[in-house]
């Protein structure tokens, strides 16, 4: 099989897509593409008839035709590796990689491989390690494998010297940048600790990480950071009281019981993903600038109270559940309020402004009392069951 003259039809004998304007590693050219998510890419530089880059994505997720074609291609190239092989075989043949480069892939690439996973529930299998072997100045071979099982599912071959040089230079620079920002001097990590009856304050760092922590009966304030991350933590009777000027705040897979949130945000990006809040109070949370972003996805709120909240930035609330509790004196802007459930709630003195392009859709309201609630924006495919809507005004 001649790699330079290879076509998708030769490889698979199937329909494919031709893109005359296609960039690969910032190099303009054309490409033959196959499969959803571009599972096969054959790239040619501009004004060149020869294939100079081949990339196979997530091959183990597709049918046997692609699997066997990929292995036939790897055999013809003399790589001595097959799709599905463990990484041990790769290292025995090629030794230590020139570069290991991690990429957090989109779920769509792997959801067929893990059918029991929730579509929005991210796990380590979506972190794919790419092992680069610079076999010569004009030949780069890269194997990719999800971190969970370490079986090869990706292949990249580049046989153009200029492209190889630029790709390696760029990826090494990105790796050095990532390594630099996570050095101890710029990142404070709190991992698998238990903190009880304490005041947590004065934490200053470019990056702060709380991972698998247990924190109870504490007061958290004075965190100064550009990047705050809570992951798989448990909080009980904790008061959060910090003022964030800017940066990114990520809270995922955490549990909060009887906690109080007085945090305020100026120009921050706040992302809540797959969390549980029970008997919590959200009070005084706000941003007064349009650059703030709030994204709440796949989270649950039981018997929580929300009051004195103002949010003028972008906002998304989706695939979530709110049951019990009260919402009052809230003024906020949202782009998307969708696919969520609200039940047994008293909503009072609320002004909600929605994007004209998206708005409210596919939600369920059950046993909700609306008092002086005004919604401005489109409302579609949303049900109100046993609700008191006398105090609800919708201005489409």
C-alpha atoms as a printed R data frame, in Angstrom:
    type eleno elety resid chain resno       x      y      z
1   ATOM     1    CA   UNK     A     1   0.000  0.000  0.000
2   ATOM     2    CA   UNK     A     2   1.601  3.258 -1.164
3   ATOM     3    CA   UNK     A     3   1.021  5.786  1.610
4   ATOM     4    CA   UNK     A     4   1.630  8.858 -0.517
5   ATOM     5    CA   UNK     A     5  -0.959  7.778 -3.076
6   ATOM     6    CA   UNK     A     6  -3.432  6.386 -0.555
7   ATOM     7    CA   UNK     A     7  -7.124  7.287 -0.828
8   ATOM     8    CA   UNK     A     8 -10.061  6.588  1.446
9   ATOM     9    CA   UNK     A     9 -11.570  4.464 -1.314
10  ATOM    10    CA   UNK     A    10  -8.418  2.332 -1.394
11  ATOM    11    CA   UNK     A    11  -8.496  2.027  2.385
12  ATOM    12    CA   UNK     A    12 -12.183  1.363  2.930
13  ATOM    13    CA   UNK     A    13 -13.959  1.166 -0.385
14  ATOM    14    CA   UNK     A    14 -16.629  3.457  1.034
15  ATOM    15    CA   UNK     A    15 -18.089  6.901  0.561
16  ATOM    16    CA   UNK     A    16 -15.971  9.779  1.770
17  ATOM    17    CA   UNK     A    17 -15.959 13.563  1.855
18  ATOM    18    CA   UNK     A    18 -13.478 15.786  0.042
19  ATOM    19    CA   UNK     A    19 -12.568 19.140  1.584
20  ATOM    20    CA   UNK     A    20 -10.630 21.332 -0.830
21  ATOM    21    CA   UNK     A    21  -9.856 23.919  1.874
22  ATOM    22    CA   UNK     A    22  -8.560 22.080  4.931
23  ATOM    23    CA   UNK     A    23  -5.899 22.980  7.493
24  ATOM    24    CA   UNK     A    24  -3.832 20.380  9.273
25  ATOM    25    CA   UNK     A    25  -1.479 21.649 11.972
26  ATOM    26    CA   UNK     A    26  -2.024 25.167 10.565
27  ATOM    27    CA   UNK     A    27  -0.862 24.039  7.110
28  ATOM    28    CA   UNK     A    28  -3.346 24.761  4.290
29  ATOM    29    CA   UNK     A    29  -4.276 22.023  1.883
30  ATOM    30    CA   UNK     A    30  -7.014 19.522  1.086
31  ATOM    31    CA   UNK     A    31  -8.258 16.370  2.764
32  ATOM    32    CA   UNK     A    32 -10.301 13.246  2.321
33  ATOM    33    CA   UNK     A    33 -12.496 12.617  5.379
34  ATOM    34    CA   UNK     A    34 -14.481  9.627  6.523
35  ATOM    35    CA   UNK     A    35 -16.800  8.982  9.460
36  ATOM    36    CA   UNK     A    36 -18.415 11.177 12.084
37  ATOM    37    CA   UNK     A    37 -15.904 13.348 13.862
38  ATOM    38    CA   UNK     A    38 -13.460 12.804 10.971
39  ATOM    39    CA   UNK     A    39 -12.493  9.293 12.005
40  ATOM    40    CA   UNK     A    40 -10.145  9.174  8.999
41  ATOM    41    CA   UNK     A    41  -8.179 12.128  7.648
42  ATOM    42    CA   UNK     A    42  -5.884 11.917  4.617
43  ATOM    43    CA   UNK     A    43  -4.218 15.307  4.166
44  ATOM    44    CA   UNK     A    44  -2.380 16.771  1.195
45  ATOM    45    CA   UNK     A    45  -0.524 20.077  1.288
46  ATOM    46    CA   UNK     A    46  -1.566 22.818 -1.067
47  ATOM    47    CA   UNK     A    47  -0.503 22.124 -4.679
48  ATOM    48    CA   UNK     A    48   0.788 18.664 -3.762
49  ATOM    49    CA   UNK     A    49  -0.626 15.366 -5.076
50  ATOM    50    CA   UNK     A    50   0.879 13.266 -2.270
51  ATOM    51    CA   UNK     A    51  -0.612 12.398  1.116
52  ATOM    52    CA   UNK     A    52   1.671 13.830  3.793
53  ATOM    53    CA   UNK     A    53  -0.464 13.226  6.930
54  ATOM    54    CA   UNK     A    54  -2.761 10.394  7.977
55  ATOM    55    CA   UNK     A    55  -4.875 10.469 11.107
56  ATOM    56    CA   UNK     A    56  -7.213  7.758 12.397
57  ATOM    57    CA   UNK     A    57  -9.547  8.741 15.250
58  ATOM    58    CA   UNK     A    58 -11.022  6.370 17.854
59  ATOM    59    CA   UNK     A    59 -10.872  3.382 15.526
60  ATOM    60    CA   UNK     A    60 -12.129  0.885 18.118
61  ATOM    61    CA   UNK     A    61 -15.483  2.683 18.153
62  ATOM    62    CA   UNK     A    62 -16.275  2.009 14.516
63  ATOM    63    CA   UNK     A    63 -17.194 -1.083 12.502
64  ATOM    64    CA   UNK     A    64 -14.873 -3.923 11.670
65  ATOM    65    CA   UNK     A    65 -14.160 -2.575  8.185
66  ATOM    66    CA   UNK     A    66 -12.315  0.437  9.571
67  ATOM    67    CA   UNK     A    67 -10.644 -1.644 12.289
68  ATOM    68    CA   UNK     A    68  -9.199 -4.159  9.813
69  ATOM    69    CA   UNK     A    69  -8.282 -1.423  7.322
70  ATOM    70    CA   UNK     A    70  -6.363  0.439 10.026
71  ATOM    71    CA   UNK     A    71  -4.473 -2.703 10.985
72  ATOM    72    CA   UNK     A    72  -3.711 -3.489  7.341
73  ATOM    73    CA   UNK     A    73  -2.354  0.029  6.915
74  ATOM    74    CA   UNK     A    74  -0.201 -0.276 10.033
75  ATOM    75    CA   UNK     A    75   1.126 -3.634  8.847
76  ATOM    76    CA   UNK     A    76   1.988 -2.287  5.387
77  ATOM    77    CA   UNK     A    77   3.886  0.557  7.032
78  ATOM    78    CA   UNK     A    78   5.860 -1.964  9.091
79  ATOM    79    CA   UNK     A    79   4.808 -0.410 12.404
80  ATOM    80    CA   UNK     A    80   4.426 -3.763 14.169
81  ATOM    81    CA   UNK     A    81   1.464 -2.433 16.167
82  ATOM    82    CA   UNK     A    82  -2.272 -3.140 15.882
83  ATOM    83    CA   UNK     A    83  -5.312 -1.234 17.010
84  ATOM    84    CA   UNK     A    84  -6.388 -2.498 20.411
85  ATOM    85    CA   UNK     A    85  -2.855 -3.450 21.478
86  ATOM    86    CA   UNK     A    86  -1.786 -2.543 24.989
87  ATOM    87    CA   UNK     A    87   0.753  0.243 25.331
88  ATOM    88    CA   UNK     A    88   3.328 -2.249 26.605
89  ATOM    89    CA   UNK     A    89   3.728 -3.583 23.100
90  ATOM    90    CA   UNK     A    90   4.369 -0.071 21.802
91  ATOM    91    CA   UNK     A    91   7.064  0.677 24.378
92  ATOM    92    CA   UNK     A    92   8.741 -2.697 23.857
93  ATOM    93    CA   UNK     A    93   9.092 -1.943 20.160
94  ATOM    94    CA   UNK     A    94   9.774  1.792 20.162
95  ATOM    95    CA   UNK     A    95  11.003  2.580 23.664
96  ATOM    96    CA   UNK     A    96  10.459  5.890 25.404
97  ATOM    97    CA   UNK     A    97   8.312  8.346 23.399
98  ATOM    98    CA   UNK     A    98   9.823 11.608 22.223
99  ATOM    99    CA   UNK     A    99   6.747 13.417 23.569
100 ATOM   100    CA   UNK     A   100   3.595 12.459 25.475
101 ATOM   101    CA   UNK     A   101   0.765 14.876 24.844
102 ATOM   102    CA   UNK     A   102  -2.606 14.682 26.627
103 ATOM   103    CA   UNK     A   103  -5.860 15.819 25.050
104 ATOM   104    CA   UNK     A   104  -9.307 15.927 26.652
105 ATOM   105    CA   UNK     A   105 -11.454 14.576 23.855
106 ATOM   106    CA   UNK     A   106 -15.134 15.191 23.298
107 ATOM   107    CA   UNK     A   107 -17.479 12.521 24.554
108 ATOM   108    CA   UNK     A   108 -18.884 11.819 21.088
109 ATOM   109    CA   UNK     A   109 -15.665 10.102 20.105
110 ATOM   110    CA   UNK     A   110 -15.990  7.450 22.785
111 ATOM   111    CA   UNK     A   111 -19.634  7.125 23.832
112 ATOM   112    CA   UNK     A   112 -20.188  4.038 21.652
113 ATOM   113    CA   UNK     A   113 -17.313  2.398 23.445
114 ATOM   114    CA   UNK     A   114 -18.838  3.177 26.858
115 ATOM   115    CA   UNK     A   115 -22.620  2.882 26.257
116 ATOM   116    CA   UNK     A   116 -23.530  2.872 29.948
117 ATOM   117    CA   UNK     A   117 -21.971  6.268 30.622
118 ATOM   118    CA   UNK     A   118 -24.097  9.354 30.911
119 ATOM   119    CA   UNK     A   119 -23.602 11.511 27.815
120 ATOM   120    CA   UNK     A   120 -22.627 14.522 29.937
121 ATOM   121    CA   UNK     A   121 -20.781 12.648 32.690
122 ATOM   122    CA   UNK     A   122 -17.062 13.032 31.939
123 ATOM   123    CA   UNK     A   123 -14.551 10.420 33.073
124 ATOM   124    CA   UNK     A   124 -10.896  9.652 32.560
125 ATOM   125    CA   UNK     A   125 -11.546  7.719 29.349
126 ATOM   126    CA   UNK     A   126 -12.011 11.064 27.667
127 ATOM   127    CA   UNK     A   127  -8.395 11.984 28.388
128 ATOM   128    CA   UNK     A   128  -6.439 10.512 25.518
129 ATOM   129    CA   UNK     A   129  -2.668 10.246 25.700
130 ATOM   130    CA   UNK     A   130  -0.787 10.702 22.426
131 ATOM   131    CA   UNK     A   131   2.636  9.057 22.285
132 ATOM   132    CA   UNK     A   132   4.891 10.737 19.708
133 ATOM   133    CA   UNK     A   133   7.839  8.930 18.128
134 ATOM   134    CA   UNK     A   134  10.084 11.078 15.957
135 ATOM   135    CA   UNK     A   135  11.568  8.276 13.864
136 ATOM   136    CA   UNK     A   136  13.409 10.660 11.540
137 ATOM   137    CA   UNK     A   137  13.316 14.374 10.719
138 ATOM   138    CA   UNK     A   138  10.633 13.698  8.117
139 ATOM   139    CA   UNK     A   139   8.654 10.931  9.838
140 ATOM   140    CA   UNK     A   140   6.487 11.306 12.920
141 ATOM   141    CA   UNK     A   141   4.367  8.420 14.199
142 ATOM   142    CA   UNK     A   142   1.937  9.048 17.032
143 ATOM   143    CA   UNK     A   143  -0.197  6.437 18.828
144 ATOM   144    CA   UNK     A   144  -3.196  7.474 20.931
145 ATOM   145    CA   UNK     A   145  -4.912  5.620 23.767
146 ATOM   146    CA   UNK     A   146  -7.572  6.573 26.356
147 ATOM   147    CA   UNK     A   147  -6.104  6.692 29.855
148 ATOM   148    CA   UNK     A   148  -8.597  4.214 31.301
149 ATOM   149    CA   UNK     A   149  -7.605  1.090 29.395
150 ATOM   150    CA   UNK     A   150  -4.359  2.106 27.609
151 ATOM   151    CA   UNK     A   151  -5.319  0.327 24.396
152 ATOM   152    CA   UNK     A   152  -4.271  1.951 21.139
153 ATOM   153    CA   UNK     A   153  -7.202  3.497 19.311
154 ATOM   154    CA   UNK     A   154  -5.592  6.415 17.415
155 ATOM   155    CA   UNK     A   155  -2.835  6.710 14.842
156 ATOM   156    CA   UNK     A   156  -1.179  9.762 13.296
157 ATOM   157    CA   UNK     A   157   1.554  9.613 10.664
158 ATOM   158    CA   UNK     A   158   3.212 12.714  9.203
159 ATOM   159    CA   UNK     A   159   5.912 12.307  6.570
160 ATOM   160    CA   UNK     A   160   6.680 15.902  5.614
161 ATOM   161    CA   UNK     A   161   9.788 17.365  7.249
162 ATOM   162    CA   UNK     A   162   8.478 20.924  7.610
163 ATOM   163    CA   UNK     A   163   5.149 19.776  9.048
164 ATOM   164    CA   UNK     A   164   6.882 17.351 11.422
165 ATOM   165    CA   UNK     A   165   9.134 20.139 12.704
166 ATOM   166    CA   UNK     A   166   6.260 22.571 13.244
167 ATOM   167    CA   UNK     A   167   4.006 19.992 14.905
168 ATOM   168    CA   UNK     A   168   6.670 18.864 17.369
169 ATOM   169    CA   UNK     A   169   7.732 22.430 18.166
170 ATOM   170    CA   UNK     A   170   4.155 23.525 18.812
171 ATOM   171    CA   UNK     A   171   3.170 20.538 20.917
172 ATOM   172    CA   UNK     A   172   6.321 20.653 23.008
173 ATOM   173    CA   UNK     A   173   5.714 24.347 23.666
174 ATOM   174    CA   UNK     A   174   2.146 23.634 24.796
175 ATOM   175    CA   UNK     A   175   3.353 20.881 27.089
176 ATOM   176    CA   UNK     A   176   5.974 23.180 28.623
177 ATOM   177    CA   UNK     A   177   3.326 25.853 29.130
178 ATOM   178    CA   UNK     A   178   1.000 23.387 30.879
179 ATOM   179    CA   UNK     A   179   3.877 22.161 33.023
180 ATOM   180    CA   UNK     A   180   4.817 25.722 33.955
181 ATOM   181    CA   UNK     A   181   1.372 26.801 35.139
182 ATOM   182    CA   UNK     A   182   1.044 23.732 37.338
183 ATOM   183    CA   UNK     A   183   4.337 24.061 39.159
184 ATOM   184    CA   UNK     A   184   3.962 24.173 42.978
185 ATOM   185    CA   UNK     A   185   4.832 27.869 43.050
186 ATOM   186    CA   UNK     A   186   1.769 28.716 40.967
187 ATOM   187    CA   UNK     A   187  -0.635 25.960 41.995
188 ATOM   188    CA   UNK     A   188  -1.907 25.081 45.471
189 ATOM   189    CA   UNK     A   189  -3.285 21.565 45.756
190 ATOM   190    CA   UNK     A   190  -5.391 20.120 48.549
191 ATOM   191    CA   UNK     A   191  -5.820 16.400 47.980
192 ATOM   192    CA   UNK     A   192  -7.723 13.770 50.009
193 ATOM   193    CA   UNK     A   193  -7.615 15.697 53.289
194 ATOM   194    CA   UNK     A   194 -10.235 16.134 56.002
195 ATOM   195    CA   UNK     A   195 -10.643 19.617 57.494
196 ATOM   196    CA   UNK     A   196 -13.069 20.182 60.394
197 ATOM   197    CA   UNK     A   197 -13.940 23.266 62.491
198 ATOM   198    CA   UNK     A   198 -11.480 25.616 60.800
199 ATOM   199    CA   UNK     A   199 -11.258 28.922 58.993
200 ATOM   200    CA   UNK     A   200  -9.751 28.502 55.551
201 ATOM   201    CA   UNK     A   201  -8.480 31.878 54.322
202 ATOM   202    CA   UNK     A   202  -5.604 33.707 52.714
203 ATOM   203    CA   UNK     A   203  -5.078 31.227 49.874
204 ATOM   204    CA   UNK     A   204  -3.286 33.058 47.062
205 ATOM   205    CA   UNK     A   205  -2.153 31.286 43.918
206 ATOM   206    CA   UNK     A   206  -2.715 31.391 40.189
207 ATOM   207    CA   UNK     A   207  -4.327 27.943 40.432
208 ATOM   208    CA   UNK     A   208  -6.054 26.335 43.428
209 ATOM   209    CA   UNK     A   209  -7.224 22.711 43.438
210 ATOM   210    CA   UNK     A   210  -9.438 20.940 45.981
211 ATOM   211    CA   UNK     A   211  -9.634 17.256 45.029
212 ATOM   212    CA   UNK     A   212 -11.515 14.561 46.973
213 ATOM   213    CA   UNK     A   213 -11.553 16.680 50.118
214 ATOM   214    CA   UNK     A   214 -13.885 16.373 53.140
215 ATOM   215    CA   UNK     A   215 -14.574 19.770 54.717
216 ATOM   216    CA   UNK     A   216 -17.057 20.252 57.582
217 ATOM   217    CA   UNK     A   217 -18.034 23.145 59.855
218 ATOM   218    CA   UNK     A   218 -15.629 25.553 58.167
219 ATOM   219    CA   UNK     A   219 -15.563 29.116 56.860
220 ATOM   220    CA   UNK     A   220 -13.851 29.638 53.488
221 ATOM   221    CA   UNK     A   221 -12.909 33.187 52.532
222 ATOM   222    CA   UNK     A   222 -10.170 35.263 50.974
223 ATOM   223    CA   UNK     A   223  -9.306 32.921 48.103
224 ATOM   224    CA   UNK     A   224  -7.415 34.886 45.454
225 ATOM   225    CA   UNK     A   225  -6.891 32.897 42.282
226 ATOM   226    CA   UNK     A   226  -7.394 32.947 38.536
227 ATOM   227    CA   UNK     A   227  -8.368 29.294 38.392
228 ATOM   228    CA   UNK     A   228 -10.296 27.511 41.183
229 ATOM   229    CA   UNK     A   229 -11.321 23.887 40.903
230 ATOM   230    CA   UNK     A   230 -13.364 21.681 43.266
231 ATOM   231    CA   UNK     A   231 -13.588 18.034 42.179
232 ATOM   232    CA   UNK     A   232 -15.223 15.101 44.006
233 ATOM   233    CA   UNK     A   233 -15.311 16.950 47.332
234 ATOM   234    CA   UNK     A   234 -17.762 16.686 50.243
235 ATOM   235    CA   UNK     A   235 -18.784 19.840 52.141
236 ATOM   236    CA   UNK     A   236 -21.053 20.024 55.199
237 ATOM   237    CA   UNK     A   237 -21.934 23.213 57.134
238 ATOM   238    CA   UNK     A   238 -19.402 25.265 55.190
239 ATOM   239    CA   UNK     A   239 -19.751 28.998 54.504
240 ATOM   240    CA   UNK     A   240 -18.137 30.310 51.322
241 ATOM   241    CA   UNK     A   241 -17.447 34.039 51.347
242 ATOM   242    CA   UNK     A   242 -14.955 35.164 48.690
243 ATOM   243    CA   UNK     A   243 -14.936 37.900 46.070
244 ATOM   244    CA   UNK     A   244 -13.614 36.850 42.676
245 ATOM   245    CA   UNK     A   245 -12.507 39.615 40.329
246 ATOM   246    CA   UNK     A   246 -11.923 37.357 37.328
247 ATOM   247    CA   UNK     A   247 -10.862 33.876 36.299
248 ATOM   248    CA   UNK     A   248 -12.371 30.422 35.993
249 ATOM   249    CA   UNK     A   249 -14.213 28.457 38.709
250 ATOM   250    CA   UNK     A   250 -14.945 24.779 38.088
251 ATOM   251    CA   UNK     A   251 -17.049 22.725 40.531
252 ATOM   252    CA   UNK     A   252 -17.767 19.150 39.485
253 ATOM   253    CA   UNK     A   253 -18.980 15.937 41.114
254 ATOM   254    CA   UNK     A   254 -19.163 17.546 44.566
255 ATOM   255    CA   UNK     A   255 -21.719 17.266 47.389
256 ATOM   256    CA   UNK     A   256 -22.758 20.256 49.504
257 ATOM   257    CA   UNK     A   257 -24.917 19.719 52.605
258 ATOM   258    CA   UNK     A   258 -26.261 22.703 54.603
259 ATOM   259    CA   UNK     A   259 -23.731 25.089 53.082
260 ATOM   260    CA   UNK     A   260 -23.950 28.880 52.637
261 ATOM   261    CA   UNK     A   261 -22.683 30.675 49.539
262 ATOM   262    CA   UNK     A   262 -22.044 34.422 49.819
263 ATOM   263    CA   UNK     A   263 -19.481 34.461 47.002
264 ATOM   264    CA   UNK     A   264 -19.575 37.295 44.498
265 ATOM   265    CA   UNK     A   265 -18.129 37.406 40.998
266 ATOM   266    CA   UNK     A   266 -17.098 40.287 38.778
267 ATOM   267    CA   UNK     A   267 -15.726 38.954 35.518
268 ATOM   268    CA   UNK     A   268 -15.553 35.222 36.197
269 ATOM   269    CA   UNK     A   269 -16.521 32.061 34.346
270 ATOM   270    CA   UNK     A   270 -18.371 29.794 36.809
271 ATOM   271    CA   UNK     A   271 -19.080 26.208 35.768
272 ATOM   272    CA   UNK     A   272 -21.118 23.758 37.923
273 ATOM   273    CA   UNK     A   273 -21.159 20.230 36.552
274 ATOM   274    CA   UNK     A   274 -22.865 17.174 38.061
275 ATOM   275    CA   UNK     A   275 -23.097 18.375 41.683
276 ATOM   276    CA   UNK     A   276 -25.538 17.807 44.549
277 ATOM   277    CA   UNK     A   277 -26.720 20.674 46.813
278 ATOM   278    CA   UNK     A   278 -28.979 19.886 49.770
279 ATOM   279    CA   UNK     A   279 -30.400 22.403 52.299
280 ATOM   280    CA   UNK     A   280 -28.046 25.125 51.066
281 ATOM   281    CA   UNK     A   281 -28.381 28.922 50.985
282 ATOM   282    CA   UNK     A   282 -27.285 30.997 48.004
283 ATOM   283    CA   UNK     A   283 -27.352 34.673 48.977
284 ATOM   284    CA   UNK     A   284 -25.858 37.790 47.446
285 ATOM   285    CA   UNK     A   285 -24.244 35.949 44.535
286 ATOM   286    CA   UNK     A   286 -23.792 38.384 41.679
287 ATOM   287    CA   UNK     A   287 -21.978 39.771 38.718
288 ATOM   288    CA   UNK     A   288 -22.654 43.241 37.400
289 ATOM   289    CA   UNK     A   289 -20.710 42.955 34.139
290 ATOM   290    CA   UNK     A   290 -21.727 41.290 30.902
291 ATOM   291    CA   UNK     A   291 -18.514 39.272 30.628
292 ATOM   292    CA   UNK     A   292 -19.388 36.966 33.520
293 ATOM   293    CA   UNK     A   293 -20.443 33.436 32.557
294 ATOM   294    CA   UNK     A   294 -22.528 30.990 34.618
295 ATOM   295    CA   UNK     A   295 -22.975 27.432 33.384
296 ATOM   296    CA   UNK     A   296 -25.019 24.989 35.518
297 ATOM   297    CA   UNK     A   297 -25.353 21.519 34.038
298 ATOM   298    CA   UNK     A   298 -26.472 18.148 35.424
299 ATOM   299    CA   UNK     A   299 -26.748 19.409 39.000
300 ATOM   300    CA   UNK     A   300 -29.395 18.819 41.680
301 ATOM   301    CA   UNK     A   301 -30.706 21.233 44.313
302 ATOM   302    CA   UNK     A   302 -32.925 19.912 47.132
303 ATOM   303    CA   UNK     A   303 -34.596 22.239 49.665
304 ATOM   304    CA   UNK     A   304 -32.226 25.085 48.821
305 ATOM   305    CA   UNK     A   305 -32.895 28.832 49.157
306 ATOM   306    CA   UNK     A   306 -31.845 31.413 46.574
307 ATOM   307    CA   UNK     A   307 -32.172 35.114 47.419
308 ATOM   308    CA   UNK     A   308 -30.744 38.524 46.574
309 ATOM   309    CA   UNK     A   309 -29.061 37.222 43.421
310 ATOM   310    CA   UNK     A   310 -28.128 39.390 40.435
311 ATOM   311    CA   UNK     A   311 -26.510 38.019 37.292
312 ATOM   312    CA   UNK     A   312 -25.976 40.222 34.238
313 ATOM   313    CA   UNK     A   313 -23.603 38.026 32.252
314 ATOM   314    CA   UNK     A   314 -24.183 34.966 30.130
315 ATOM   315    CA   UNK     A   315 -26.031 32.096 31.751
316 ATOM   316    CA   UNK     A   316 -26.952 28.478 31.030
317 ATOM   317    CA   UNK     A   317 -29.077 26.238 33.265
318 ATOM   318    CA   UNK     A   318 -29.692 22.796 31.737
319 ATOM   319    CA   UNK     A   319 -30.353 19.138 32.528
320 ATOM   320    CA   UNK     A   320 -30.712 19.996 36.224
321 ATOM   321    CA   UNK     A   321 -33.275 19.509 38.984
322 ATOM   322    CA   UNK     A   322 -34.550 21.869 41.682
323 ATOM   323    CA   UNK     A   323 -36.894 20.413 44.308
324 ATOM   324    CA   UNK     A   324 -38.263 22.223 47.358
325 ATOM   325    CA   UNK     A   325 -36.994 25.473 48.806
326 ATOM   326    CA   UNK     A   326 -37.539 29.080 47.787
327 ATOM   327    CA   UNK     A   327 -36.287 31.572 45.213
328 ATOM   328    CA   UNK     A   328 -36.785 35.278 45.896
329 ATOM   329    CA   UNK     A   329 -35.484 38.701 44.894
330 ATOM   330    CA   UNK     A   330 -33.582 37.433 41.879
331 ATOM   331    CA   UNK     A   331 -32.694 39.403 38.763
332 ATOM   332    CA   UNK     A   332 -30.720 37.558 36.133
333 ATOM   333    CA   UNK     A   333 -30.023 37.054 32.457
334 ATOM   334    CA   UNK     A   334 -29.877 33.588 30.928
335 ATOM   335    CA   UNK     A   335 -29.231 32.388 27.413
336 ATOM   336    CA   UNK     A   336 -30.601 28.914 27.993
337 ATOM   337    CA   UNK     A   337 -32.975 27.384 30.565
338 ATOM   338    CA   UNK     A   338 -33.682 23.905 29.269
339 ATOM   339    CA   UNK     A   339 -34.396 20.232 30.000
340 ATOM   340    CA   UNK     A   340 -34.725 20.819 33.737
341 ATOM   341    CA   UNK     A   341 -37.286 20.026 36.442
342 ATOM   342    CA   UNK     A   342 -38.632 22.391 39.108
343 ATOM   343    CA   UNK     A   343 -40.974 21.112 41.818
344 ATOM   344    CA   UNK     A   344 -42.419 22.169 45.203
345 ATOM   345    CA   UNK     A   345 -40.848 25.648 45.006
346 ATOM   346    CA   UNK     A   346 -42.012 29.131 45.936
347 ATOM   347    CA   UNK     A   347 -40.706 31.701 43.438
348 ATOM   348    CA   UNK     A   348 -41.183 35.378 44.403
349 ATOM   349    CA   UNK     A   349 -40.019 38.750 43.064
350 ATOM   350    CA   UNK     A   350 -38.016 37.389 40.153
351 ATOM   351    CA   UNK     A   351 -37.056 39.023 36.871
352 ATOM   352    CA   UNK     A   352 -35.671 36.650 34.285
353 ATOM   353    CA   UNK     A   353 -34.443 37.850 30.901
354 ATOM   354    CA   UNK     A   354 -33.725 35.230 28.266
355 ATOM   355    CA   UNK     A   355 -31.915 35.148 24.961
356 ATOM   356    CA   UNK     A   356 -34.194 35.574 21.959
357 ATOM   357    CA   UNK     A   357 -32.366 32.757 20.186
358 ATOM   358    CA   UNK     A   358 -32.780 30.065 22.854
359 ATOM   359    CA   UNK     A   359 -34.866 30.952 25.914
360 ATOM   360    CA   UNK     A   360 -36.858 28.412 27.951
361 ATOM   361    CA   UNK     A   361 -37.636 25.042 26.408
362 ATOM   362    CA   UNK     A   362 -38.376 21.452 27.388
363 ATOM   363    CA   UNK     A   363 -38.733 22.084 31.139
364 ATOM   364    CA   UNK     A   364 -41.165 20.713 33.719
365 ATOM   365    CA   UNK     A   365 -42.677 22.818 36.516
366 ATOM   366    CA   UNK     A   366 -44.688 20.905 39.123
367 ATOM   367    CA   UNK     A   367 -46.393 22.372 42.210
368 ATOM   368    CA   UNK     A   368 -44.597 25.696 41.847
369 ATOM   369    CA   UNK     A   369 -46.047 28.931 43.263
370 ATOM   370    CA   UNK     A   370 -45.206 32.034 41.199
371 ATOM   371    CA   UNK     A   371 -45.417 35.404 42.936
372 ATOM   372    CA   UNK     A   372 -44.399 38.534 41.037
373 ATOM   373    CA   UNK     A   373 -42.333 36.578 38.508
374 ATOM   374    CA   UNK     A   374 -41.623 38.133 35.105
375 ATOM   375    CA   UNK     A   375 -40.041 36.175 32.267
376 ATOM   376    CA   UNK     A   376 -38.876 38.008 29.148
377 ATOM   377    CA   UNK     A   377 -38.089 35.740 26.228
378 ATOM   378    CA   UNK     A   378 -39.366 32.680 24.347
379 ATOM   379    CA   UNK     A   379 -40.954 29.787 26.253
380 ATOM   380    CA   UNK     A   380 -41.471 26.526 24.347
381 ATOM   381    CA   UNK     A   381 -42.309 22.886 25.166
382 ATOM   382    CA   UNK     A   382 -42.562 23.633 28.888
383 ATOM   383    CA   UNK     A   383 -45.255 22.150 31.145
384 ATOM   384    CA   UNK     A   384 -46.837 23.603 34.317
385 ATOM   385    CA   UNK     A   385 -48.481 20.902 36.451
386 ATOM   386    CA   UNK     A   386 -50.444 21.854 39.595
387 ATOM   387    CA   UNK     A   387 -48.777 25.294 39.581
388 ATOM   388    CA   UNK     A   388 -50.116 28.613 40.822
389 ATOM   389    CA   UNK     A   389 -49.338 30.805 37.817
390 ATOM   390    CA   UNK     A   390 -51.394 33.875 38.792
391 ATOM   391    CA   UNK     A   391 -48.177 35.690 39.651
392 ATOM   392    CA   UNK     A   392 -46.358 34.663 36.447
393 ATOM   393    CA   UNK     A   393 -46.016 37.040 33.500
394 ATOM   394    CA   UNK     A   394 -44.379 35.852 30.275
395 ATOM   395    CA   UNK     A   395 -43.359 38.498 27.741
396 ATOM   396    CA   UNK     A   396 -42.295 36.733 24.553
